[in-house]
Structures are given as C-alpha cells and as structure tokens.
mmCIF file of C-alpha atoms in Angstrom:
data_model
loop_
_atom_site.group_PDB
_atom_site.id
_atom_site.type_symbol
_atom_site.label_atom_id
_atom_site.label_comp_id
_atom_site.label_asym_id
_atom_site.label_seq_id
_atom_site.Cartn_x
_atom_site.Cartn_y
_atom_site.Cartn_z
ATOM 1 C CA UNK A 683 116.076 134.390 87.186
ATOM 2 C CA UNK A 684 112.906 133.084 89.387
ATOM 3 C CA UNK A 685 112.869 129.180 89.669
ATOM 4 C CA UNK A 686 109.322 128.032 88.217
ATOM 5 C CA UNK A 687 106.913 126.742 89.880
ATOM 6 C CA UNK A 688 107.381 123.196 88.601
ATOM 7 C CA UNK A 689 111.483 123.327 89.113
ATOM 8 C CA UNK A 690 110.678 123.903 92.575
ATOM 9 C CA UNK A 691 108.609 121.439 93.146
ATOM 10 C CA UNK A 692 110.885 119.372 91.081
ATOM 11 C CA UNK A 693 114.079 120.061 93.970
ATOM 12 C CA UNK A 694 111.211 120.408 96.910
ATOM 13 C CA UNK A 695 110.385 116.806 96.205
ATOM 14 C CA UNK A 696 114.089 115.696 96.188
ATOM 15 C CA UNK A 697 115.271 117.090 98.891
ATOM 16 C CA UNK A 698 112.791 115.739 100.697
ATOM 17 C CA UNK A 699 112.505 112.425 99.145
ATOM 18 C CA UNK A 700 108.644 112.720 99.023
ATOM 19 C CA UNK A 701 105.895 113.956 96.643
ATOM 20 C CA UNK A 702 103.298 114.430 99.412
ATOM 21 C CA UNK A 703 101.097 117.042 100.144
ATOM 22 C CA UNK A 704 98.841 117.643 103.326
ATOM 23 C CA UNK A 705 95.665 119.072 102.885
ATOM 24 C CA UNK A 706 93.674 121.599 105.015
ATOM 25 C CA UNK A 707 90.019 121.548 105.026
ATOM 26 C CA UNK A 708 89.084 122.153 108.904
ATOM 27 C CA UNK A 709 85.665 122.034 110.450
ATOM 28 C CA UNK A 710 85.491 123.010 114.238
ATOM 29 C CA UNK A 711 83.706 119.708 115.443
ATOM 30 C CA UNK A 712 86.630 117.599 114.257
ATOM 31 C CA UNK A 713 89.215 119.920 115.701
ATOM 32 C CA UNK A 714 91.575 117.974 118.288
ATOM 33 C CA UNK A 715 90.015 118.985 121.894
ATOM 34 C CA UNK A 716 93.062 120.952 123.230
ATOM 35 C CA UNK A 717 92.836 123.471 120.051
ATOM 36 C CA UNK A 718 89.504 123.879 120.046
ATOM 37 C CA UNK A 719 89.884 125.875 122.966
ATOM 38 C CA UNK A 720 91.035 128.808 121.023
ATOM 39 C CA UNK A 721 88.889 131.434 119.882
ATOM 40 C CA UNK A 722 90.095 131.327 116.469
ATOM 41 C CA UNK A 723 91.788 127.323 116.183
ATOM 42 C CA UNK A 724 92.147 127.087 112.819
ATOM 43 C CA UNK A 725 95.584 128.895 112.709
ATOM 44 C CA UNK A 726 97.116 126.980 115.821
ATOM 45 C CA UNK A 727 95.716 123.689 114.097
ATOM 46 C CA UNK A 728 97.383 124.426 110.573
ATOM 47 C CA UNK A 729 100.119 125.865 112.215
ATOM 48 C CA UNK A 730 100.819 123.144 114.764
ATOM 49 C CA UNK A 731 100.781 120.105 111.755
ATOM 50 C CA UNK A 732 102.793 122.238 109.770
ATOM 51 C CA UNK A 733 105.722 122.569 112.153
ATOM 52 C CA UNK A 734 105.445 118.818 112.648
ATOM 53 C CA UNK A 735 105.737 117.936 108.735
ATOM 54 C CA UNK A 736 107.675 120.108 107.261
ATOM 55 C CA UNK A 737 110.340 117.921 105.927
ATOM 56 C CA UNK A 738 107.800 115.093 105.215
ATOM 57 C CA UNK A 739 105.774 117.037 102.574
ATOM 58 C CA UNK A 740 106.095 119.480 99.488
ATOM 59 C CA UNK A 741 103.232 120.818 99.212
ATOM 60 C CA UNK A 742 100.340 122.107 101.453
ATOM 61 C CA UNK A 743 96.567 122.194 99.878
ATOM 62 C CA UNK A 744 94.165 124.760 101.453
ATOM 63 C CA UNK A 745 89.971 124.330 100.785
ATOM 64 C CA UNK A 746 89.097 127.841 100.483
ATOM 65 C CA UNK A 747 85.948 126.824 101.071
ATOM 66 C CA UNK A 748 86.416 125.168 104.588
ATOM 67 C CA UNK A 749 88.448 128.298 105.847
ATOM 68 C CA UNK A 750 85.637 130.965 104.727
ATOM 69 C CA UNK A 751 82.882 129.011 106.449
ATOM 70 C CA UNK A 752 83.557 130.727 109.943
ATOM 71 C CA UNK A 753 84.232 134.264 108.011
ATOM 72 C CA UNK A 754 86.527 136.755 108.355
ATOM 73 C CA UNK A 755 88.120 134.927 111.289
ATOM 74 C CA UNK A 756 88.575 131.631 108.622
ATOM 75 C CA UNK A 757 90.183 134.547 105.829
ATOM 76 C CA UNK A 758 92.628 135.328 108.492
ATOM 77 C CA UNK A 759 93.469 132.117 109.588
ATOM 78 C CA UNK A 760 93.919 130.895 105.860
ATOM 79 C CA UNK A 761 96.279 133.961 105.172
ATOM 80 C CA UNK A 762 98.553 133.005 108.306
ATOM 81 C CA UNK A 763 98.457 129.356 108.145
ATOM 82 C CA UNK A 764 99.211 130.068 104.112
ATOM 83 C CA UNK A 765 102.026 132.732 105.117
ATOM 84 C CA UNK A 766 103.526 130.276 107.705
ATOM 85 C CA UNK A 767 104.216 126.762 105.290
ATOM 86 C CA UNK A 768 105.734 128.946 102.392
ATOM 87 C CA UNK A 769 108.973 128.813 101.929
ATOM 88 C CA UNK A 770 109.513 125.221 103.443
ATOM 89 C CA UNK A 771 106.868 124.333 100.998
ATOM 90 C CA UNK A 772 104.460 125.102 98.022
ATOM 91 C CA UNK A 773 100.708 126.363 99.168
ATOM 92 C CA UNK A 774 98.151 125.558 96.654
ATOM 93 C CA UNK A 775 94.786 126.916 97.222
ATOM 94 C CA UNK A 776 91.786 125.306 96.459
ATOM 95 C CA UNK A 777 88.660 126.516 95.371
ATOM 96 C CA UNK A 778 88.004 125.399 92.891
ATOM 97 C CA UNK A 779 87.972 128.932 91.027
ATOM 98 C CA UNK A 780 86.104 129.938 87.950
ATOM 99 C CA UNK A 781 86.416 133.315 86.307
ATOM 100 C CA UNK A 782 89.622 135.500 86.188
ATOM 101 C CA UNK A 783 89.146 137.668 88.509
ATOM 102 C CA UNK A 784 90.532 135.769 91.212
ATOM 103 C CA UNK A 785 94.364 135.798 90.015
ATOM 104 C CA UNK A 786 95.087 138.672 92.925
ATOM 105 C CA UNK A 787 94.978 135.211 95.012
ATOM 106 C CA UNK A 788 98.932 134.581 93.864
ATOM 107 C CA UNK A 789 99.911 137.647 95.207
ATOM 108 C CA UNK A 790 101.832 139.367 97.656
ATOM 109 C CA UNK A 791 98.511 141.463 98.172
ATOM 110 C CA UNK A 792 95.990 138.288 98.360
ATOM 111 C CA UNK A 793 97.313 135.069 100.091
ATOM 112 C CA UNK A 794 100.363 134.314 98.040
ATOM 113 C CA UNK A 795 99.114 130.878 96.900
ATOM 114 C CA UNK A 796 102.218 129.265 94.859
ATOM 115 C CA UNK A 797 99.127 127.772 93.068
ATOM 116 C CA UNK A 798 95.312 127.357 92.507
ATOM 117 C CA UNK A 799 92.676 124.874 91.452
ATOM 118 C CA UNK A 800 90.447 125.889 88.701
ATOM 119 C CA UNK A 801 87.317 124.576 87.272
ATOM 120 C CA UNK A 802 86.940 126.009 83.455
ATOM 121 C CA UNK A 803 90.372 125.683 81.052
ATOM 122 C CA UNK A 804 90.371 128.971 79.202
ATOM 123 C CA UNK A 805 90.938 130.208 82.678
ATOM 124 C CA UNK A 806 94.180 128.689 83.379
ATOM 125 C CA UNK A 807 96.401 130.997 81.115
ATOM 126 C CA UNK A 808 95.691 134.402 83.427
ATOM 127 C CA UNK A 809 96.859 132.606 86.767
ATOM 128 C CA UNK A 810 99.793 131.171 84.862
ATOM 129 C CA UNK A 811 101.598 134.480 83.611
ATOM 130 C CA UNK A 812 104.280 134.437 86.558
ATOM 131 C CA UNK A 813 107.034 131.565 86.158
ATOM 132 C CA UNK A 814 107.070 130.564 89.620
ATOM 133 C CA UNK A 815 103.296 130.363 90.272
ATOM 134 C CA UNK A 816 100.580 127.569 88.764
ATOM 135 C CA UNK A 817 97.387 126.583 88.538
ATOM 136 C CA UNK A 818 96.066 122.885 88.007
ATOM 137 C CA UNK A 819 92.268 122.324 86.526
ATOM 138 C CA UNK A 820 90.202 119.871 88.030
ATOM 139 C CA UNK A 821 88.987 116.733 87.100
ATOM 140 C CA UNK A 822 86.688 114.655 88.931
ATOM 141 C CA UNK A 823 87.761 111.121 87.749
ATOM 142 C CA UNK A 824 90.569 109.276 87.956
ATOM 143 C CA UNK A 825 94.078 110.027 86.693
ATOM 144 C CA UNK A 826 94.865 109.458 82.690
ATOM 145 C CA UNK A 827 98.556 107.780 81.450
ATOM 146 C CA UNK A 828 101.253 110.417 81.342
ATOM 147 C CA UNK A 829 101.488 112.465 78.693
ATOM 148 C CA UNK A 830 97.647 112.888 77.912
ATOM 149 C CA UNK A 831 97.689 116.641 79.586
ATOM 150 C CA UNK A 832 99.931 119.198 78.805
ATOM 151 C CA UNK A 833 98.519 121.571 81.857
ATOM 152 C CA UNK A 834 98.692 120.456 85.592
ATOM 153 C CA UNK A 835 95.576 119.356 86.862
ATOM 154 C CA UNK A 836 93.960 117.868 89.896
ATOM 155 C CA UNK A 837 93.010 114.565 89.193
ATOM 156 C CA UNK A 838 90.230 114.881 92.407
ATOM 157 C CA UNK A 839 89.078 111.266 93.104
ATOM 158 C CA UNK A 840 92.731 109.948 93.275
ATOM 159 C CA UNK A 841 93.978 113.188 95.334
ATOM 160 C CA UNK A 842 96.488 113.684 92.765
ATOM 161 C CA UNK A 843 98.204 116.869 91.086
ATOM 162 C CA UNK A 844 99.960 116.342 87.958
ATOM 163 C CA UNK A 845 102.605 119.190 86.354
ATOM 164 C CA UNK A 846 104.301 118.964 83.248
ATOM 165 C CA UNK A 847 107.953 119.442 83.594
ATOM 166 C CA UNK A 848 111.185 119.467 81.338
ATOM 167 C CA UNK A 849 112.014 115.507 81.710
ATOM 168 C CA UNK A 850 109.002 113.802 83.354
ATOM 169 C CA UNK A 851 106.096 114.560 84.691
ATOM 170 C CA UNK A 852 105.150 115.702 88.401
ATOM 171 C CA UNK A 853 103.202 114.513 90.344
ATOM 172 C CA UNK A 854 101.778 115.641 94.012
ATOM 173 C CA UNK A 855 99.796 112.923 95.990
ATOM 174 C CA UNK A 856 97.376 114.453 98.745
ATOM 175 C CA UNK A 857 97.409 112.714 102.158
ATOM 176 C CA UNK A 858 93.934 111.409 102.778
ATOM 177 C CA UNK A 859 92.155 113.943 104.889
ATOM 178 C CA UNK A 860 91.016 111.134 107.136
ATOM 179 C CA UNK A 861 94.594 111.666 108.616
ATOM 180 C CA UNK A 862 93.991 114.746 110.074
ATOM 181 C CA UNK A 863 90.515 113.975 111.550
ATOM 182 C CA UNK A 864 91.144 111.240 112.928
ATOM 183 C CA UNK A 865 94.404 112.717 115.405
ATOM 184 C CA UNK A 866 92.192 113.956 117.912
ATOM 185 C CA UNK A 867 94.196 113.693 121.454
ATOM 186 C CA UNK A 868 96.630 115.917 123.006
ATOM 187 C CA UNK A 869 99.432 113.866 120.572
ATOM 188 C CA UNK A 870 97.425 114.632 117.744
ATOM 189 C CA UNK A 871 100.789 116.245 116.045
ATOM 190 C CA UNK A 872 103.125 112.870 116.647
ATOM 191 C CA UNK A 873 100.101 110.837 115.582
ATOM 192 C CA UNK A 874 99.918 113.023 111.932
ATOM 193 C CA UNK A 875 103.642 112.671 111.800
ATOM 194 C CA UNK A 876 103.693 109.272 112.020
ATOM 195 C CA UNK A 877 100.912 108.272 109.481
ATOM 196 C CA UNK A 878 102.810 110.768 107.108
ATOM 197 C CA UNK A 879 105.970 109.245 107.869
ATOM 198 C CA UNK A 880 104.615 105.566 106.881
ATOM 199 C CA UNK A 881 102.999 107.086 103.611
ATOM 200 C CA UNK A 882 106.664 108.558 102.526
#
C-alpha cells in the first residue's frame, strides 16, 4: 500500500529531525554572480541548494509563478529542479491554483508535485484523490490553534503548512526567502547551509 502524503512527511520529518522547508521563488537579479552566468540558472541554482540541504529539510516549496516569468526556459527549469529534490524530499508547488483543471500538476505527466497550494476550498477534494499526494488552501493571516482545520493549509503570513494527521497535527515551517537572496558569493551554498542549519 502507498504511504500518504502526510505519513511521509510524518517519517521525512523524523528522520531528519526537522520540519523545514526551503522555498524557491528565483528572480535573475538576485541570482548569486557565478550562476548567473548560465543561460538558463535557475536549474543550477535550485539544484545546487538542494544538494547542499537535503538532510536539513522535508519539504521543498516552488512559486510557480517566479519559475514561469522567464517562460518556457522557467517550465523547464521548475520540472528539473522539481524532478531532482523528490525522493529525498516532498515538492509542493505553489500557485496558488484555482479551478480543477490543474490536478495533471501531481502527475507523472505534469511536474509530479507531492502537493499544491490552492486558493478556493471546494477545490481541494479533486487534487486530493491519490493517498500520497496533497493540497493545502491558503490563508493570508496568521495561523489558528490546532484543531480548528481539518484540511492542510498554508497559513501565508507565518510561512507555515499545517496537515492533519492520525495523532497530531503537521506542521511545515518555510525558511524565510531572505535566506536565499541574501547568499550571493561564490559560497553562497555553505552560507544557505549554515543559516538552515541554525534554524533546525
């Protein structure tokens, strides 16, 4: 039987003694200078902070919206840099999406996101039919007590994901972006690793 999405989250976050999640939203100005000599740098980017967190985080967060800003070049680099932290960690990609028409995202076929954000809840139940995939709805404000939501949502102004689970509930916290675009030198890898490793 396929683990769900929250029970592996649920070992994710204790093997690796953290409930962290890095989040992806580059722009080509803030780029460290020794990637943004690539042609297309927001694979080698993703890919390079990836390698250097892996056991640090469970969970990578994607902005759609930062990725398809350059194009088809930005679609690419999203479905490599997605392809390339699965496995060693859940991939939640955010949109936020309304409509169902999108759920072709969680697949094989699309980027095979282990999760979405969505905007509307009569949404959520079509990206929610597989076991081991998710969606969380977003809400601007801060996060409620435990207990109040019986969906997982992204509580946006605290960087937080929330899941229901069988004991407790889950939580994801989102490293502050500020992270990433502020490692700018040729370290810029060590210097992410670091600031995660103090957050842990």
């Amino acid at each position: 039987m396929t683990p769900s999405f929250a029970d592996r989250l649920d070992d994710l976050q204790r093997q690796r003694q953290s409930n962290l999640a890095l989040y992806f939203a580059p722009h080509l100005a803030q780029l460290p200078l020794v990637i943004q000599k690539y042609d297309d740098p927001f694979f080698p980017f993703t890919k390079t902070i990836i390698a250097a967190t892996r056991d640090l985080v469970c969970a990578y967060v994607f902005d759609l919206a930062a990725y398809l800003a350059i194009g088809a070049a930005g679609a690419v680099a999203l479905e490599r840099s997605m392809a390339y932290a699965s496995g060693d960690a859940l991939t939640i990609l955010h949109g936020p999406l309304v409509g169902t028409g999108y759920t072709a995202l969680l697949d094989k076929g699309g980027f095979a996101a282990d999760a979405v954000t969505l905007w509307q809840r009569q949404d959520l139940a079509a990206y929610t039919t597989q076991a081991d995939t998710s969606a969380f709805l977003v809400q601007p404000g801060m996060p409620q007590p435990a207990g109040n939501e019986v969906i997982g949502v992204y509580w946006q102004a605290a960087g937080i994901f929330t899941l229901p689970a069988k004991l407790q509930q889950l939580q994801i916290r989102v490293v502050e972006k500020a992270i990433l675009d502020t490692a700018r030198g040729e370290d810029f890898t060590e210097q992410v690793r670091v600031q995660v490793e103090r957050l842990r």
